[in-house]
Amino acid sequence: MSRLITRRGLLGATAAGLALSGLMPAWARSGSPGLGPAMPLLSGNEFRLRVGHSPFSLKGRTGHAITLNGVLPAPLIRLREGQRVRIHVENGLDEDTSIHWHGLLVPFEMDGVPGVSFPGIPAGATFTYDFSVIQSGTYWYHSHSGLQEQMGHYGPMIIDPDGADPVEYDREHVLVLSDWSFMHPHEIFTRLKQKGGFFNRQKQTIAGRLRDAGGMTQQDRAMFAGMRMDPTDIADVTGAAYDYLINGHGQVDRWTGLFSPGERVRLRIINAAAQTIFNFRIPGLPLTVVAADGQNVRPVTVDEFQIGNAETYDIIVQPDTDQAFSVVAESIDRSGMAVATLAPRMGMSAPVPMLRERPLLGMKDMGMDHGAHGGAHAHAASGEAKAGHDEMDMRDESKVAFDPGVGVDMISPNPVDRTGEPGIGLEDVGHRVLTYRDLVSLAPRADRRVPSRNIEIHLTGNMERFMWSIDGEKLSERPEPYRLARNERVRLTLINDTMMTHPMHLHGHFFEIVNGHGAHQPFKHTVMVLPGGKVSLDLTADAPGDWAFHCHMLYHMHAGMMRVVTVRPLDGGAA
């Protein structure tokens, strides 16, 4: 039965608890006391969302946004584990739209990916999402149509547990990190295709090279030059085009969340940015991580963590003094930052740290393990760095089972597991930084089987030409899906054959990061794969259907870094 209904059909739908004034939802307004019974949110068993055009103002300029119910970020949806919900989504645009419930375990027909799991929502039509809520935690939702996500089509979602919450806290805030540009996203994409590094304003200068910035050797530079790669190419779109936001606020109109000294404050942090990985910290406050991607983990206290696109972290902070603290989300390339304030009262502020020195990529980011086979320097020192890719063994086709083609400019010669590393630029910051190996699931996994097979998947691209793919093929080339048998236990090993971090997201499932914690390997729906590195994921394919699997860098996905994972049989279907 089609779930498309007319606008008239919406008249009978009920809306619960949404209060709108201006373009900012109540939960995201500055001076928020936090979420609580009096905070108007979208909740209940049935409500609606309308996708439409809205103006969005920042720093005295007004741009064109795509919003839900007229606000940016979108309304906060709060549900409870075990309930059923019907969400009517009306498309007020003149193009197709969609909503994907990121991290939610729903039937694939409700997952909201046009062309994979449903046809999309045509202009003027309404689609009703109808599913049971079978989990709890911090999640979010966003468009999976074109580049709408870049223009504001995203919002947070919290699901309260059916039983007792293992995390104790006195107050909670939601922090949605995002990136905003007054450039139209299609113009951004065009610029990326026209010239590699178009938005990179931090390239090395001759003077910088003479100072040996970043500790690079002449051999390292020769290797990068031979590969036509730039060690400062950390982010595709930078602060040159972006303003970085927290809850829709920039640095000038900074968002402030309130607390009382001594309280345990739960911060639900969501990276809803289109193309930005952030380094998150609150100078002066330790951060105790209690959940990752909505799944509870054993508490681990750090001073900073890197959060990839689409990841979520829940943390506890406990400020015990009557002072303000700056909340800092610095872009991975350090070209800009989002800043907010935690304070006992409005009007208080805290010093904002300066942007730190930009990081540089190294030989490990080329997939070269210095500890193996003499390392890259051995090649460079022998003069091979001046030669072509093949002679540097940087594109050894024998290492892959596909035809690399023009869209693949590198195949990592010796990728290593980098889950014990904090992320690009955070290796030597002088304080505790979270790594994936610090994450330990609070509950053991139910499926104790050993994976029956390993599937090796290469994340591929040609960075200079902004071509992105998986196993050398773009989604538009209609590659064969990855086929899994229903309830099969399988290991996926992702190998990053590029020099950029890719936050990889699998729809409809949680996988476990193989990080040495046995039955307590952490569950995630999104994992960052560091440049030139690899990560192994164990998965029980218990959700039949067709599921998207892609990089959550919006422009990488748009360029083709996406595939389909097919799990069969369907309910009542043949194997």
Coordinates of N, CA, C and O in Angstrom, one line a residue, residues 86-183:
R86 N 3.9 7.6 14.0 CA 3.6 7.9 12.6 C 4.0 9.3 12.4 O 3.5 10.2 13.1
I87 N 4.9 9.6 11.4 CA 5.4 10.9 11.1 C 5.0 11.3 9.7 O 5.5 10.6 8.8
H88 N 4.2 12.3 9.5 CA 3.8 12.7 8.2 C 4.7 13.8 7.7 O 4.8 14.8 8.4
V89 N 5.4 13.5 6.6 CA 6.3 14.5 6.1 C 5.8 15.1 4.8 O 5.6 14.4 3.8
E90 N 5.5 16.4 4.9 CA 4.9 17.1 3.7 C 6.1 17.8 3.0 O 6.9 18.5 3.6
N91 N 6.1 17.6 1.7 CA 7.1 18.3 0.9 C 6.6 19.6 0.3 O 5.8 19.6 -0.7
G92 N 7.1 20.7 0.9 CA 6.7 22.0 0.3 C 7.7 22.6 -0.6 O 7.6 23.8 -1.0
L93 N 8.7 21.8 -1.1 CA 9.7 22.2 -2.1 C 9.1 22.0 -3.5 O 8.1 21.4 -3.7
D94 N 9.9 22.4 -4.4 CA 9.6 22.2 -5.8 C 10.5 21.1 -6.4 O 10.7 21.0 -7.6
E95 N 11.0 20.2 -5.5 CA 11.8 19.1 -5.9 C 11.6 18.0 -4.9 O 11.0 18.2 -3.8
D96 N 12.0 16.8 -5.2 CA 11.9 15.7 -4.3 C 12.6 15.9 -3.0 O 13.7 16.6 -3.0
T97 N 12.1 15.3 -2.0 CA 12.9 15.3 -0.7 C 12.7 14.0 0.0 O 12.1 13.1 -0.5
S98 N 13.3 13.9 1.2 CA 13.2 12.7 2.0 C 13.7 13.0 3.4 O 14.3 14.0 3.7
I99 N 13.4 12.0 4.3 CA 14.1 12.1 5.6 C 14.6 10.7 5.9 O 13.9 9.7 5.8
H100 N 15.8 10.7 6.3 CA 16.5 9.4 6.8 C 16.6 9.6 8.3 O 17.1 10.6 8.8
W101 N 16.2 8.6 9.1 CA 16.3 8.6 10.5 C 17.7 7.9 10.9 O 17.8 6.7 11.0
H102 N 18.7 8.8 11.1 CA 20.0 8.3 11.2 C 20.3 7.5 12.4 O 20.2 8.0 13.6
G103 N 20.6 6.2 12.2 CA 21.0 5.3 13.3 C 19.8 4.5 13.9 O 19.9 3.6 14.7
L104 N 18.6 4.8 13.4 CA 17.4 4.1 13.9 C 17.2 2.8 13.1 O 17.4 2.7 11.9
L105 N 16.8 1.8 13.9 CA 16.6 0.4 13.3 C 15.1 0.4 12.9 O 14.3 0.1 13.8
V106 N 14.9 0.6 11.7 CA 13.5 0.6 11.1 C 13.4 -0.3 9.9 O 14.5 -0.7 9.3
P107 N 12.2 -0.8 9.6 CA 12.1 -1.5 8.3 C 12.7 -0.7 7.1 O 12.6 0.5 7.1
F108 N 13.3 -1.4 6.2 CA 14.1 -0.7 5.2 C 13.2 0.3 4.4 O 13.6 1.3 3.9
E109 N 11.9 0.0 4.3 CA 11.0 0.9 3.5 C 10.8 2.2 4.2 O 10.3 3.2 3.7
M110 N 11.1 2.3 5.5 CA 11.0 3.5 6.3 C 12.3 4.2 6.5 O 12.4 5.2 7.2
D111 N 13.4 3.7 5.8 CA 14.7 4.3 6.1 C 15.0 5.6 5.3 O 15.9 6.3 5.7
G112 N 14.2 5.8 4.3 CA 14.2 7.1 3.6 C 15.4 7.5 2.7 O 15.9 8.6 2.7
V113 N 15.8 6.5 1.9 CA 16.9 6.8 0.9 C 16.3 6.6 -0.5 O 16.1 5.5 -0.9
P114 N 16.1 7.7 -1.2 CA 15.5 7.6 -2.5 C 16.4 6.7 -3.5 O 17.6 6.8 -3.5
G115 N 15.7 5.8 -4.2 CA 16.4 5.0 -5.1 C 17.0 3.7 -4.5 O 17.4 2.8 -5.2
V116 N 17.0 3.6 -3.2 CA 17.5 2.4 -2.5 C 16.4 1.7 -1.7 O 16.1 0.6 -1.9
S117 N 15.7 2.5 -0.9 CA 14.7 1.9 0.0 C 13.3 2.5 -0.2 O 12.3 1.9 0.3
F118 N 13.1 3.6 -0.9 CA 11.8 4.1 -1.3 C 12.0 5.1 -2.4 O 13.1 5.5 -2.7
P119 N 10.9 5.5 -3.0 CA 11.1 6.4 -4.2 C 11.3 7.9 -3.9 O 11.6 8.6 -4.8
G120 N 11.3 8.3 -2.7 CA 11.4 9.7 -2.4 C 10.0 10.3 -2.2 O 9.0 9.7 -2.5
I121 N 10.0 11.6 -1.8 CA 8.7 12.3 -1.6 C 8.6 13.4 -2.7 O 9.4 14.4 -2.6
P122 N 7.8 13.2 -3.7 CA 7.7 14.2 -4.7 C 7.2 15.6 -4.2 O 6.6 15.7 -3.1
A123 N 7.5 16.6 -5.0 CA 7.0 18.0 -4.6 C 5.5 18.0 -4.4 O 4.7 17.4 -5.2
G124 N 5.1 18.6 -3.3 CA 3.7 18.7 -3.0 C 3.0 17.5 -2.4 O 1.8 17.5 -2.0
A125 N 3.7 16.4 -2.2 CA 3.2 15.2 -1.7 C 3.6 15.0 -0.2 O 4.4 15.7 0.3
T126 N 2.9 14.0 0.4 CA 3.3 13.7 1.8 C 3.5 12.2 1.9 O 2.8 11.4 1.3
F127 N 4.5 11.9 2.7 CA 4.8 10.5 2.9 C 4.7 10.3 4.4 O 5.1 11.1 5.2
T128 N 4.1 9.1 4.8 CA 4.0 8.8 6.2 C 5.0 7.7 6.6 O 4.9 6.6 6.1
Y129 N 5.9 8.1 7.5 CA 6.8 7.1 8.1 C 6.1 6.5 9.3 O 5.5 7.2 10.1
D130 N 6.1 5.2 9.3 CA 5.3 4.5 10.4 C 6.2 3.3 10.8 O 6.5 2.4 10.1
F131 N 6.7 3.4 12.1 CA 7.5 2.3 12.6 C 7.5 2.2 14.1 O 7.1 3.2 14.8
S132 N 8.0 1.1 14.6 CA 8.1 0.9 16.0 C 9.5 1.3 16.4 O 10.5 1.1 15.7
V133 N 9.6 1.9 17.6 CA 10.9 2.4 18.2 C 11.4 1.3 19.1 O 10.9 1.0 20.1
I134 N 12.6 0.7 18.7 CA 13.1 -0.5 19.4 C 14.4 -0.2 20.0 O 15.1 -1.2 20.4
Q135 N 14.8 1.0 20.2 CA 16.1 1.3 20.8 C 16.0 2.6 21.6 O 14.9 3.3 21.6
S136 N 17.1 3.0 22.2 CA 17.1 4.3 22.9 C 18.5 5.0 22.6 O 19.4 4.4 22.1
G137 N 18.5 6.3 22.9 CA 19.8 7.0 22.7 C 19.6 8.3 22.0 O 18.5 8.8 21.7
T138 N 20.8 8.9 21.6 CA 20.9 10.1 20.9 C 21.1 9.9 19.4 O 22.0 9.3 19.0
Y139 N 20.2 10.4 18.6 CA 20.2 10.2 17.1 C 19.9 11.6 16.4 O 19.8 12.6 17.1
W140 N 19.7 11.5 15.1 CA 19.3 12.7 14.4 C 18.7 12.3 13.1 O 18.6 11.1 12.7
Y141 N 18.1 13.2 12.3 CA 17.5 12.9 11.1 C 17.9 14.0 10.1 O 18.2 15.1 10.4
H142 N 17.8 13.6 8.8 CA 18.3 14.6 7.7 C 17.8 14.1 6.4 O 17.4 12.9 6.2
S143 N 17.9 15.0 5.4 CA 17.5 14.7 4.0 C 18.5 13.7 3.5 O 19.7 13.8 3.8
H144 N 18.1 12.8 2.6 CA 18.9 12.0 1.8 C 18.7 12.3 0.3 O 19.0 11.4 -0.5
S145 N 18.3 13.5 0.0 CA 18.0 13.9 -1.4 C 18.9 15.0 -1.8 O 19.0 16.1 -1.1
G146 N 19.7 14.8 -2.8 CA 20.6 15.8 -3.3 C 21.5 16.4 -2.3 O 22.1 15.6 -1.5
L147 N 21.6 17.7 -2.2 CA 22.5 18.4 -1.2 C 21.7 19.2 -0.2 O 22.2 20.2 0.3
Q148 N 20.5 18.8 0.0 CA 19.6 19.6 0.9 C 20.1 19.6 2.3 O 19.9 20.6 3.1
E149 N 20.8 18.6 2.7 CA 21.4 18.6 4.1 C 22.3 19.8 4.3 O 22.3 20.3 5.4
Q150 N 23.0 20.2 3.3 CA 23.9 21.3 3.5 C 23.2 22.6 3.8 O 23.7 23.5 4.4
M151 N 21.9 22.7 3.3 CA 21.1 23.9 3.4 C 20.3 23.9 4.7 O 19.4 24.8 4.8
G152 N 20.4 23.0 5.6 CA 19.7 23.1 6.9 C 18.7 22.0 7.2 O 18.0 22.0 8.2
H153 N 18.6 21.0 6.3 CA 17.6 19.9 6.4 C 18.1 18.9 7.4 O 18.5 17.8 7.0
Y154 N 18.2 19.2 8.7 CA 18.7 18.2 9.7 C 18.1 18.6 11.1 O 17.9 19.8 11.3
G155 N 18.0 17.6 11.9 CA 17.5 17.9 13.3 C 17.8 16.8 14.2 O 18.1 15.7 13.8
P156 N 17.7 17.0 15.5 CA 18.1 16.0 16.5 C 16.9 15.1 16.9 O 15.7 15.5 16.8
M157 N 17.2 13.9 17.4 CA 16.2 13.0 17.9 C 16.8 12.3 19.2 O 17.9 11.9 19.2
I158 N 15.9 12.3 20.2 CA 16.3 11.6 21.4 C 15.3 10.5 21.7 O 14.0 10.8 21.6
I159 N 15.7 9.3 22.0 CA 14.8 8.2 22.4 C 15.1 7.8 23.8 O 16.2 7.4 24.1
D160 N 14.2 8.0 24.7 CA 14.4 7.6 26.1 C 14.2 6.1 26.3 O 13.3 5.5 25.6
P161 N 15.0 5.5 27.2 CA 14.9 4.1 27.4 C 13.6 3.7 28.0 O 13.0 4.5 28.8
D162 N 13.1 2.5 27.7 CA 11.9 2.0 28.3 C 12.1 1.8 29.8 O 11.2 2.0 30.6
G163 N 13.3 1.4 30.2 CA 13.6 1.2 31.6 C 14.4 2.3 32.2 O 14.4 3.4 31.7
A164 N 15.2 2.0 33.2 CA 16.0 3.0 33.9 C 17.2 3.3 33.0 O 17.8 2.5 32.3
D165 N 17.5 4.6 33.0 CA 18.7 5.1 32.2 C 19.9 4.8 33.0 O 20.0 5.3 34.2
P166 N 20.9 4.1 32.5 CA 22.2 3.9 33.3 C 23.0 5.1 33.5 O 23.9 5.1 34.3
V167 N 22.7 6.2 32.8 CA 23.4 7.4 32.9 C 22.7 8.4 33.8 O 21.5 8.7 33.6
E168 N 23.3 8.8 34.9 CA 22.7 9.7 35.9 C 23.1 11.1 35.5 O 24.3 11.4 35.3
Y169 N 22.2 12.0 35.5 CA 22.5 13.4 35.3 C 21.4 14.3 35.8 O 20.2 13.8 36.1
D170 N 21.7 15.6 36.0 CA 20.7 16.5 36.6 C 20.1 17.4 35.5 O 19.0 18.0 35.8
R171 N 20.8 17.6 34.4 CA 20.3 18.5 33.4 C 20.9 18.0 32.1 O 22.0 17.4 32.0
E172 N 20.2 18.3 31.0 CA 20.7 17.8 29.7 C 20.5 18.9 28.6 O 19.5 19.7 28.6
H173 N 21.5 19.0 27.7 CA 21.5 19.9 26.6 C 21.8 19.1 25.3 O 22.5 18.1 25.4
V174 N 21.2 19.5 24.2 CA 21.5 19.0 22.9 C 22.4 20.0 22.2 O 22.1 21.2 22.2
L175 N 23.5 19.5 21.6 CA 24.4 20.4 20.8 C 24.5 19.8 19.4 O 25.1 18.8 19.2
V176 N 23.9 20.5 18.5 CA 24.0 20.1 17.1 C 25.1 20.9 16.4 O 25.0 22.2 16.3
L177 N 26.1 20.3 15.9 CA 27.2 20.9 15.2 C 26.9 20.9 13.7 O 26.5 19.9 13.2
S178 N 27.2 22.0 13.1 CA 26.9 22.0 11.6 C 27.8 23.0 10.9 O 28.5 23.8 11.6
D179 N 27.8 23.0 9.6 CA 28.5 24.0 8.8 C 27.5 24.6 7.8 O 26.6 24.0 7.3
W180 N 27.7 25.9 7.7 CA 26.7 26.7 6.9 C 27.5 27.5 5.9 O 28.6 28.1 6.2
S181 N 27.0 27.6 4.6 CA 27.7 28.5 3.6 C 26.6 29.3 2.9 O 25.5 28.8 2.6
F182 N 27.0 30.5 2.6 CA 26.1 31.3 1.7 C 26.3 31.0 0.3 O 25.5 31.4 -0.6
M183 N 27.3 30.2 -0.1 CA 27.4 29.6 -1.4 C 26.4 28.5 -1.6 O 26.2 27.7 -0.6

